[in-house]
Tab-separated table of C-alpha atoms in Angstrom:
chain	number	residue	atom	x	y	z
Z	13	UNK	CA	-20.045	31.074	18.465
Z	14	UNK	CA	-23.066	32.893	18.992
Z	15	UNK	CA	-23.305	36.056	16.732
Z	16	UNK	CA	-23.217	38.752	19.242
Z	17	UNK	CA	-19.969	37.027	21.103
Z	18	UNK	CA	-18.397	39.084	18.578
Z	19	UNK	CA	-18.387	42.297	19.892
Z	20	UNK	CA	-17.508	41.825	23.824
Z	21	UNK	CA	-19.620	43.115	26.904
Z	22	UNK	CA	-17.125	45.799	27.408
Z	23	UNK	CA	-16.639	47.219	23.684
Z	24	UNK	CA	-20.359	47.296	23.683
Z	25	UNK	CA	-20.723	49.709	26.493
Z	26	UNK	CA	-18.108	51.368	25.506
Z	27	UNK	CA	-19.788	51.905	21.725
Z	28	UNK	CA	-22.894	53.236	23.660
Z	29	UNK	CA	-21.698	55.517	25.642
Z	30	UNK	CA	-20.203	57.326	22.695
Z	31	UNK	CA	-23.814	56.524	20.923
Z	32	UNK	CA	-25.151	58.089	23.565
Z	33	UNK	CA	-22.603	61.457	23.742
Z	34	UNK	CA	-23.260	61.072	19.599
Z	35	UNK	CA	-27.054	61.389	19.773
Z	36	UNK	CA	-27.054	64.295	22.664
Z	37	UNK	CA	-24.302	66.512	20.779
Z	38	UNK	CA	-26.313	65.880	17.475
Z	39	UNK	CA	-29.713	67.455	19.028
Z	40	UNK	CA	-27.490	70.678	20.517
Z	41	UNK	CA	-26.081	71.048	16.940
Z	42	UNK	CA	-29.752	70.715	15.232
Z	43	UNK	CA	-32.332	71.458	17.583
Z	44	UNK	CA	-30.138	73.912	19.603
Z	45	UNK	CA	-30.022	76.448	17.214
Z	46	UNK	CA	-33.716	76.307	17.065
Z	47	UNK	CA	-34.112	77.099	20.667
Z	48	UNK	CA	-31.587	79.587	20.189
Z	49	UNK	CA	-33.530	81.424	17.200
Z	50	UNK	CA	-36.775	81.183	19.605
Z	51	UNK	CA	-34.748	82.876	22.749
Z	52	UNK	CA	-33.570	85.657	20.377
Z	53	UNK	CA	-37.103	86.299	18.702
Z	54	UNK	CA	-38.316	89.241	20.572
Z	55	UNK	CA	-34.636	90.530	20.421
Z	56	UNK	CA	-33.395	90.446	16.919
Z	57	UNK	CA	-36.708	90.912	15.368
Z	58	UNK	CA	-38.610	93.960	16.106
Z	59	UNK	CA	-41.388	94.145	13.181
Z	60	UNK	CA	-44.402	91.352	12.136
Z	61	UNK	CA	-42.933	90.839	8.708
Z	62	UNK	CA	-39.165	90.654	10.950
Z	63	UNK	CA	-40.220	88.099	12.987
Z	64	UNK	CA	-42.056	85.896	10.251
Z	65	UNK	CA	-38.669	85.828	8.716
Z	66	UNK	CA	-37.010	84.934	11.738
Z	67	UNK	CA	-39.998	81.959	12.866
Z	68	UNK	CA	-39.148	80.464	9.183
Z	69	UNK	CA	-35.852	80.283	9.222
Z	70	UNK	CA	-36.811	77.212	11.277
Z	71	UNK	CA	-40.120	76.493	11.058
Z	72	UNK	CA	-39.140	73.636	8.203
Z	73	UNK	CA	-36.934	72.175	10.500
Z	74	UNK	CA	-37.537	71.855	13.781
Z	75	UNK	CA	-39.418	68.906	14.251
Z	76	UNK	CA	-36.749	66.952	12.514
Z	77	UNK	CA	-34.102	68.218	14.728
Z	78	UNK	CA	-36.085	67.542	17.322
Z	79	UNK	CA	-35.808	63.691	16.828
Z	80	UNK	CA	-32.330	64.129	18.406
Z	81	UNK	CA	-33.606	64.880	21.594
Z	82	UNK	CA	-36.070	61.675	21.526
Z	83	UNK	CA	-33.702	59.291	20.131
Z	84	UNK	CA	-31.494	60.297	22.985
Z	85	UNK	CA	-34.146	60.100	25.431
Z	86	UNK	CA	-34.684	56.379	24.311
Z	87	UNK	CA	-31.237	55.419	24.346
Z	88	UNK	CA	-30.869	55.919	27.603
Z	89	UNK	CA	-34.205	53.797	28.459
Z	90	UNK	CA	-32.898	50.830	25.835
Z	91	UNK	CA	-29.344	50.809	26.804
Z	92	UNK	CA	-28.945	51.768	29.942
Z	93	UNK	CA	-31.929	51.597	32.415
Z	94	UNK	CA	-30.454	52.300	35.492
Z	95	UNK	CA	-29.492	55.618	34.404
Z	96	UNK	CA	-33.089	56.193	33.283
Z	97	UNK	CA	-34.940	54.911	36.049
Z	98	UNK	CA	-32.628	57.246	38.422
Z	99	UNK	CA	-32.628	60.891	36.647
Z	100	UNK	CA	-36.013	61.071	35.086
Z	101	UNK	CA	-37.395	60.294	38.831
Z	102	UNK	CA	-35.021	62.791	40.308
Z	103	UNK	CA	-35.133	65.031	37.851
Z	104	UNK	CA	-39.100	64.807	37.314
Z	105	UNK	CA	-40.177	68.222	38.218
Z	106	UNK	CA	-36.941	69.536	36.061
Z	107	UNK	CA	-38.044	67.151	33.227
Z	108	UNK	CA	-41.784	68.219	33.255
Z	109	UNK	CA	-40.660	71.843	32.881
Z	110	UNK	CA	-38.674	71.302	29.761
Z	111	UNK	CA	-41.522	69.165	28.155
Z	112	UNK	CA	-44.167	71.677	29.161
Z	113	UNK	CA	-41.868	74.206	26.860
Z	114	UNK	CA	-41.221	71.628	24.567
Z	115	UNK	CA	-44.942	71.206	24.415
Z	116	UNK	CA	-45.196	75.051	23.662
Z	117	UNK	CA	-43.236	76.005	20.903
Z	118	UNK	CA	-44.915	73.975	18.245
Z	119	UNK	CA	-48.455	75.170	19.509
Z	120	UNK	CA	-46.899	78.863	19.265
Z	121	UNK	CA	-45.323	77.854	15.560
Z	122	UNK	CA	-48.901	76.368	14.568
Z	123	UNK	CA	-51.281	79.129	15.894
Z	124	UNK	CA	-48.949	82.432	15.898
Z	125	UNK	CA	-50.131	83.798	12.571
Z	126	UNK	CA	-53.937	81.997	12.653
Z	127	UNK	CA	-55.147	85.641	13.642
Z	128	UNK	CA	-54.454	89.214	12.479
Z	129	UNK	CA	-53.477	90.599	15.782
Z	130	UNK	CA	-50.690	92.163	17.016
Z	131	UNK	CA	-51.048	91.393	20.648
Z	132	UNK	CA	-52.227	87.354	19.453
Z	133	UNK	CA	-48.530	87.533	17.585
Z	134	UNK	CA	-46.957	88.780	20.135
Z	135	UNK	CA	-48.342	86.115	22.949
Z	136	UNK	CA	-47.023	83.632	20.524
Z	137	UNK	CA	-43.974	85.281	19.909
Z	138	UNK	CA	-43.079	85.411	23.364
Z	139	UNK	CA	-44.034	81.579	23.923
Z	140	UNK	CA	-41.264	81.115	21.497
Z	141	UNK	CA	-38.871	82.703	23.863
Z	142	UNK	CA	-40.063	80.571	26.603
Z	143	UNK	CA	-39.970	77.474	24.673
Z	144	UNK	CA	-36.530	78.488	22.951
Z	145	UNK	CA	-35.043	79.584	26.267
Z	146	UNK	CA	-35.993	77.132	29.313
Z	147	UNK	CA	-34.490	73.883	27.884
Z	148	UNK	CA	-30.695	75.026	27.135
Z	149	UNK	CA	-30.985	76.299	31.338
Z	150	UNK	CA	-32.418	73.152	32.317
Z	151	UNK	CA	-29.991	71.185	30.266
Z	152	UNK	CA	-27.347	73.118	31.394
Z	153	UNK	CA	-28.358	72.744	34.960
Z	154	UNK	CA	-28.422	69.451	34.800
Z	155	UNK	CA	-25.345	68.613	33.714
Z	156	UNK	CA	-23.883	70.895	36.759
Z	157	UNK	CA	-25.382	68.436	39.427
Z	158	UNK	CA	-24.501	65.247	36.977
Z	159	UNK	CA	-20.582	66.809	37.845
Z	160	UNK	CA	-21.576	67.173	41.469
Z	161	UNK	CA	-23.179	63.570	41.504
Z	162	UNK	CA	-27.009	63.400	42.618
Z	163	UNK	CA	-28.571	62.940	45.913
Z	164	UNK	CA	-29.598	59.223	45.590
Z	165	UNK	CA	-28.735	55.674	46.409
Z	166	UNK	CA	-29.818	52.440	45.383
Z	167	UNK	CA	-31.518	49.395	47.722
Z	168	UNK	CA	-30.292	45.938	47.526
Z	169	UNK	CA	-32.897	45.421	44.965
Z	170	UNK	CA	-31.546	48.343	43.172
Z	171	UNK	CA	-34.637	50.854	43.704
Z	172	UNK	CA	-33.637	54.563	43.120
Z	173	UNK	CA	-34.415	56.325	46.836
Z	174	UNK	CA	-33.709	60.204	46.625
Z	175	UNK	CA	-33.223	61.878	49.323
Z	176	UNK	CA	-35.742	65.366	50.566
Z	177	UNK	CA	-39.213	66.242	49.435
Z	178	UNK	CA	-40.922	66.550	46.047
Z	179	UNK	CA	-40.005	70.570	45.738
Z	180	UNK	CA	-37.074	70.220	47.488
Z	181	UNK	CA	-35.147	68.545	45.446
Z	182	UNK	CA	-36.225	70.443	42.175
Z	183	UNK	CA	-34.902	73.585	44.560
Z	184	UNK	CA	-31.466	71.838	45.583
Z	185	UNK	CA	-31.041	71.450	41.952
Z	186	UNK	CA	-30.603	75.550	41.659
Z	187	UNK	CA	-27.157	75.704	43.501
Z	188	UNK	CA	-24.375	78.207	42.468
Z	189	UNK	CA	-22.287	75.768	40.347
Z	190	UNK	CA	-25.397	74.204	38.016
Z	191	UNK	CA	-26.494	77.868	37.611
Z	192	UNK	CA	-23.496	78.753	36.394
Z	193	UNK	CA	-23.789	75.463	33.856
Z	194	UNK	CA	-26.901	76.930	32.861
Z	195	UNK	CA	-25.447	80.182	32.074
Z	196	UNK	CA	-22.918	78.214	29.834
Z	197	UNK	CA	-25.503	76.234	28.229
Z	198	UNK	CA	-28.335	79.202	26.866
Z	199	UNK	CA	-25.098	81.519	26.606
Z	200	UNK	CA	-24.085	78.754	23.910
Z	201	UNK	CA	-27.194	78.213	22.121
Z	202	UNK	CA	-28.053	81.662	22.119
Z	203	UNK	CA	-24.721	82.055	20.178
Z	204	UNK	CA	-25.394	78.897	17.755
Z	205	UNK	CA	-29.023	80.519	16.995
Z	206	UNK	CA	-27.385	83.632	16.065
Z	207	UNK	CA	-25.065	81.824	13.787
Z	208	UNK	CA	-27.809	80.310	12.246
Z	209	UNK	CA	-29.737	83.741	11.798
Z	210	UNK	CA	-26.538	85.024	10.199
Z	211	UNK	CA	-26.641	82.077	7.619
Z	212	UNK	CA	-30.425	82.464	6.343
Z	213	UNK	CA	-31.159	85.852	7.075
Z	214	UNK	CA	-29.811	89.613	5.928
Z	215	UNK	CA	-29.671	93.039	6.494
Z	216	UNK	CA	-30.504	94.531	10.125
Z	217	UNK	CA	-31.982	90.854	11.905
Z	218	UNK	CA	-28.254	89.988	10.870
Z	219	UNK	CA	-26.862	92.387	12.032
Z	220	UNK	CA	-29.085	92.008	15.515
Z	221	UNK	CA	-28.130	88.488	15.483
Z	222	UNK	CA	-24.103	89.273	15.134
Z	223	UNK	CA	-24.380	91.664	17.861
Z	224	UNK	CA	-26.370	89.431	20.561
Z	225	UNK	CA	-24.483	86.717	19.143
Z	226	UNK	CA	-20.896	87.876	20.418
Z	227	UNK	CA	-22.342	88.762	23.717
Z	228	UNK	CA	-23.423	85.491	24.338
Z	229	UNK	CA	-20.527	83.792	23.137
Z	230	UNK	CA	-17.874	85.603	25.296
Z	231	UNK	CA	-20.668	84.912	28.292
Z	232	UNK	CA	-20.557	80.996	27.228
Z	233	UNK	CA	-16.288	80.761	26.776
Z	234	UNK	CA	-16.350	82.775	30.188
Z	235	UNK	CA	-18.269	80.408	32.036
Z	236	UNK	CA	-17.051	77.634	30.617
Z	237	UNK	CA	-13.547	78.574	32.154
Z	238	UNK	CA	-15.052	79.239	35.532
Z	239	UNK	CA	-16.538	75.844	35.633
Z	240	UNK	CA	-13.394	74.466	34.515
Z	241	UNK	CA	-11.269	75.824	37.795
Z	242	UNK	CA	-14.188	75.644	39.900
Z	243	UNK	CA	-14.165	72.152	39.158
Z	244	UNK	CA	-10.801	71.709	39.843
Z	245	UNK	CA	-10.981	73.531	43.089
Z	246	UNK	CA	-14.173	73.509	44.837
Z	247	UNK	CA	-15.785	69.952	43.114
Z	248	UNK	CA	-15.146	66.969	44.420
Z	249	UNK	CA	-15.039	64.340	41.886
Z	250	UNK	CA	-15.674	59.955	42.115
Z	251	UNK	CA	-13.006	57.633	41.294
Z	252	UNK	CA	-13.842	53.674	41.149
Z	253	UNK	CA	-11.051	51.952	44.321
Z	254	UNK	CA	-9.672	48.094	43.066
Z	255	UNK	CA	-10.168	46.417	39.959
Z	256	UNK	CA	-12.667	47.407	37.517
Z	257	UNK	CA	-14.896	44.898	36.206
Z	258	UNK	CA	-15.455	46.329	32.687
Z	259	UNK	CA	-17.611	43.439	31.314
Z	260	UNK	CA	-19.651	41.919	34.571
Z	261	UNK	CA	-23.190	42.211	35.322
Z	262	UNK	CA	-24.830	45.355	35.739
Z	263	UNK	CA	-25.420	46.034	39.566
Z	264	UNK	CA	-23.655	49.462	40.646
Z	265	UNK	CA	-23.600	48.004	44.417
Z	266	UNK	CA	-21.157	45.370	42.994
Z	267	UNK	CA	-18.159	48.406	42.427
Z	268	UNK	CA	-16.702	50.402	45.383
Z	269	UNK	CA	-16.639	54.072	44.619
Z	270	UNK	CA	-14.609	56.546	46.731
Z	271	UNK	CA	-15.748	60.504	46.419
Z	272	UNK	CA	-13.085	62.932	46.896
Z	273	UNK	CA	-10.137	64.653	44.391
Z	274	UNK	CA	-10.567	66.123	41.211
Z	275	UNK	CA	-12.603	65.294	38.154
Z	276	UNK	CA	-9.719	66.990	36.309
Z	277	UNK	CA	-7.389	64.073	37.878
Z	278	UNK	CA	-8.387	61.699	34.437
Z	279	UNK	CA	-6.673	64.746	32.627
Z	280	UNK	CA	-3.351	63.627	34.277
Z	281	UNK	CA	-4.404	59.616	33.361
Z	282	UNK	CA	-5.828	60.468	29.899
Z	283	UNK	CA	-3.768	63.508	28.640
Z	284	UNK	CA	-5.393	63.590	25.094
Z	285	UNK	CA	-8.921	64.203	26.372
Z	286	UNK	CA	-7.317	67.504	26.485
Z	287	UNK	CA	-8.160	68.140	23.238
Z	288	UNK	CA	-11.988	68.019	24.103
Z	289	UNK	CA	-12.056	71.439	26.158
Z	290	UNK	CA	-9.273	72.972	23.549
Z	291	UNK	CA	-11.446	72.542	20.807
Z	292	UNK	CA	-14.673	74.088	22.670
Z	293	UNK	CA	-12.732	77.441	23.200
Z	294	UNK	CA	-11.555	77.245	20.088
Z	295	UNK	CA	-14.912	76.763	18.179
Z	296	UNK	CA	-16.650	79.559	20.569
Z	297	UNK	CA	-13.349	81.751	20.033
Z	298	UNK	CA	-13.744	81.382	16.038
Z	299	UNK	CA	-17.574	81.704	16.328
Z	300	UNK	CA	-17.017	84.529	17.958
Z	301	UNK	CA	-14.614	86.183	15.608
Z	302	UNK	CA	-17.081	84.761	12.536
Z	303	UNK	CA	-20.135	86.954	14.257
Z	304	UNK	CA	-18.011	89.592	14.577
Z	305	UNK	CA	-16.149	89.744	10.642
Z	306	UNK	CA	-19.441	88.989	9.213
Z	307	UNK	CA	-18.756	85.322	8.253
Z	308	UNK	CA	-21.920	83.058	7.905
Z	309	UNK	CA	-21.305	79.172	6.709
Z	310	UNK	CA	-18.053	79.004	8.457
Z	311	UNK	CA	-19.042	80.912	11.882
Z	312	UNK	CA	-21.720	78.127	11.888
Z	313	UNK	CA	-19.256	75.188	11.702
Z	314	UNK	CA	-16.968	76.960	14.657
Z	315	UNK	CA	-19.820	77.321	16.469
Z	316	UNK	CA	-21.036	73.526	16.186
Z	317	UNK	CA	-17.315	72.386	17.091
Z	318	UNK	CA	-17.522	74.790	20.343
Z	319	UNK	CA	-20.659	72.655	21.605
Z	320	UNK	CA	-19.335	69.603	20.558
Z	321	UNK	CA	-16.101	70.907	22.428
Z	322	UNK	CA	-18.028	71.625	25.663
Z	323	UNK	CA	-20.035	68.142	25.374
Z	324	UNK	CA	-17.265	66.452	24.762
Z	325	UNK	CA	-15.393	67.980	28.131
Z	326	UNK	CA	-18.352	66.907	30.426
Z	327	UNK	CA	-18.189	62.977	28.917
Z	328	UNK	CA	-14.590	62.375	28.904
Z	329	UNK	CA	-14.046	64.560	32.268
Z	330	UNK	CA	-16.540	62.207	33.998
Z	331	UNK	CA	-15.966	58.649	32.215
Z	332	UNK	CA	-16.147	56.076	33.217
Z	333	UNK	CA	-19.201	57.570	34.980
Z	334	UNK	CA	-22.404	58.412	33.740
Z	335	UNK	CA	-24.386	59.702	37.046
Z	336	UNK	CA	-22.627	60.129	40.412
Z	337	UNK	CA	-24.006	59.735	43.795
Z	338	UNK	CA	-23.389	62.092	46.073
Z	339	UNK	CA	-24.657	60.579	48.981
Z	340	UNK	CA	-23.941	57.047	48.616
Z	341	UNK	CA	-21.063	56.862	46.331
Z	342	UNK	CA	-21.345	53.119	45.602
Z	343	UNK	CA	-24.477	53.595	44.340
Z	344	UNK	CA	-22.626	55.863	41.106
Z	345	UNK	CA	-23.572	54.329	38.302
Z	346	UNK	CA	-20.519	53.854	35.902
Z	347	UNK	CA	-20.615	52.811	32.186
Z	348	UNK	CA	-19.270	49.529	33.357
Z	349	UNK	CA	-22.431	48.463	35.823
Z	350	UNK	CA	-25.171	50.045	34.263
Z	351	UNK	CA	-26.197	49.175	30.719
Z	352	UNK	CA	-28.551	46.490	29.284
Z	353	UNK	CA	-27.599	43.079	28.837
Z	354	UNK	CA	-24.807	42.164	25.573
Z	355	UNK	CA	-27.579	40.964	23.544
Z	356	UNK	CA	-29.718	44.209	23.806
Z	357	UNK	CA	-26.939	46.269	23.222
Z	358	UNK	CA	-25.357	43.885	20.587
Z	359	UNK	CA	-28.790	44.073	18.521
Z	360	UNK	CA	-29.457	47.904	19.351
Z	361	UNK	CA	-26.262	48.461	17.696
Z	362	UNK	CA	-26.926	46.348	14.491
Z	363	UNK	CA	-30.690	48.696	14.364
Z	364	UNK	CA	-28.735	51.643	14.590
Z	365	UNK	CA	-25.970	50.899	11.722
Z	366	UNK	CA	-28.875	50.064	9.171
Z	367	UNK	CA	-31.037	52.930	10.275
Z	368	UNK	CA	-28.500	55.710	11.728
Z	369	UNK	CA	-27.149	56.065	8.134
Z	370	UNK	CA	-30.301	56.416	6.567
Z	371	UNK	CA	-31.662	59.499	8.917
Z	372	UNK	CA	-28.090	61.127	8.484
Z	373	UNK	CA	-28.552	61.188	4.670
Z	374	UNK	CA	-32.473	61.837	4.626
Z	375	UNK	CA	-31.594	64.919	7.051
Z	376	UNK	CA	-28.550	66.686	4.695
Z	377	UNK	CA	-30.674	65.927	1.768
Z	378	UNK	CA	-33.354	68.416	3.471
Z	379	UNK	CA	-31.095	70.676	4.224
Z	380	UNK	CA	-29.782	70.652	0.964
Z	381	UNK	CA	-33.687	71.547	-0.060
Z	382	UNK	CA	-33.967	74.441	2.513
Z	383	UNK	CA	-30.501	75.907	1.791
Z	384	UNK	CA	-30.928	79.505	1.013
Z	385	UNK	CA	-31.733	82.740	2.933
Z	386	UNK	CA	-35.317	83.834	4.289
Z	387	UNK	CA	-36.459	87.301	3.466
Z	388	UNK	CA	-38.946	89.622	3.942
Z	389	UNK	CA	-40.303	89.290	0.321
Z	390	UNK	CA	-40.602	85.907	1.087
Z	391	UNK	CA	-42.848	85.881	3.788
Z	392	UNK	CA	-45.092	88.953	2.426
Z	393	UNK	CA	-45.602	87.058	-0.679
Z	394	UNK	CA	-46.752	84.401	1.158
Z	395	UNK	CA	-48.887	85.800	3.644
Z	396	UNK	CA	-51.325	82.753	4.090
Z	397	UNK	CA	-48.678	80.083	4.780
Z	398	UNK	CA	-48.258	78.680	8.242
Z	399	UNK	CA	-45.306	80.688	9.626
């Protein structure tokens, strides 16, 4: 038997698509909170010595949690191609905008306090904002027209053809629904970052941080429910008709997809999933509360369930699909008809048990390193360093 007949096709996918979930809810834990500090900067922090506390709270860090967002980014070109080749062409002109603030925050981390200037600082400080705010919209945007499916379809040699012009379909991408996703998503953040601020920092950019904090939250649970019966009454969701081939070849035009219903129907066929939308008001409800009693440690935790809560919803809601269409609904690409072959996946899994363990460890032992608060004596006895 050869070695990776072990594992089936189908358990395979099945593993990566959780992989996958697992590597995009790990960079909103980590790196989420750092765009959330960045958004709040100009907010929370209202003095030079204020906002060098804030900027280090997370200037150790950030590149590291960073990796989250790569590692997903190659996942999705490793195991499942189809699904890369279609969004990052139809979502180009979205994609370039996050990278171009991706691109800016570390310049504004490296060259914020190379000159003694308060309007230099400020420039900087304000690029932090950009580059702390855009992504968690964009994300968030995204993931509303994932739920509405995208406006592609697929030749017969599978060739990604979207439908409009260039801008226009970066515009279509702003409708009411995705908005409101991408009020959800910086709403969120914005409320992790401020947990975050509450758990290295004291005194008034705490208190700030509470305030903005439990703002942003209630924002984040209240959109979250909106979505939640606007999806049930105004979204039409995908549904695969006859059998489903869970371990064939990967060719989306092989499965016949009907659009219509609700995406909330696989609540009725897989009650337990439930528990994915329960937990993200929960976590946002405690997070909330946490911001709001003056916890720090623990509102951090509720707040990392309540995005892995809202994550969650958005997989399980939509499996088995990964990207809808919403013009040609065969062309939906499902977790069943779009991954790499079983010895690509078979051999990216055995990579990522050796290695996956080994990041996970190096990355708490840095925390453990960093763990304490930032202060203003901090930074003003250190003048010269980087942040």
């Amino acid at each position: 038997m050869i070695l990776h007949d072990l594992i089936s096709f189908e358990l395979l996918r099945v593993i990566w698509w959780l992989l996958l979930g697992v590597l995009l809810i790990g960079f909103a834990l980590t790196d989420g909170f750092d765009m959330g500090v960045g958004a709040l900067l100009p907010f929370v922090a209202k003095t030079d010595n204020e906002r060098r506390v804030v900027i280090n709270t997370v200037g150790p860090v950030w590149e590291g949690n960073q990796v989250w967002f790569i590692l997903g980014g190659g996942a999705i070109f490793a195991a499942w191609p189809p699904l890369y080749a279609v969004s990052f062409s139809g979502f180009y002109l979205a994609m370039f905008v996050v990278l171009a603030a991706l691109i800016l925050r570390p310049v504004a981390f490296k060259y914020r306090s190379k000159r003694d200037s308060q309007s230099w600082r400020n420039a900087w400080d304000w690029a932090l904002f950009v580059g702390g705010a855009v992504p968690p919209v964009i994300f968030g945007v995204a993931v509303g027209n994932v739920l509405q499916g995208a406006p592609f379809h697929l030749t017969e040699d599978l060739q990604p053809m979207y439908d409009g012009s260039f801008y226009g379909k970066f515009l279509a991408l702003l409708n009411p629904f995705s908005i409101l996703a991408g009020l959800v998503s910086f709403g969120m953040l914005l409320m992790h970052g401020a947990a975050w601020l509450t758990v290295k920092t004291d005194g008034v950019i705490a208190a700030r941080a509470r305030s903005i904090g439990m703002i942003m939250g209630l924002i984040a649970m209240a959109g979250f429910a909106l979505a939640g019966v606007w999806l049930a009454v105004g979204i039409d969701g995908y549904a695969i008709v006859g059998a489903v081939v869970a371990d064939g070849p990967s060719n989306p035009l092989h499965s016949e997809v009907m659009k219509g219903g609700s995406w909330l129907a696989a609540y009725s066929a897989r009650p337990w999933i439930a528990i994915a939308p329960a937990l993200g008001f929960l976590g946002m409800a405690m997070a909330i509360h946490g911001l709001r009693s003056g916890g720090e440690v623990s509102t951090l935790l509720w707040s990392k369930l309540g995005i892995f809560g809202v994550i969650s919803t958005v997989g399980l809601t939509m499996f088995p699909f990964i990207l809808p269409s919403s013009v040609d609904p065969k062309s939906s690409l499902t977790v069943w008809d779009s991954s790499s072959s079983h010895l690509t996946l078979f051999v990216m899994l055995v990579v990522t048990v050796i290695f996956m363990p080994i990041i996970l460890l190096y990355t708490a032992w840095v925390y453990k390193v960093l763990w304490g608060k930032v202060t203003e004596d901090d930074v003003t006895a250190n003048s010269d360093s980087v942040y």
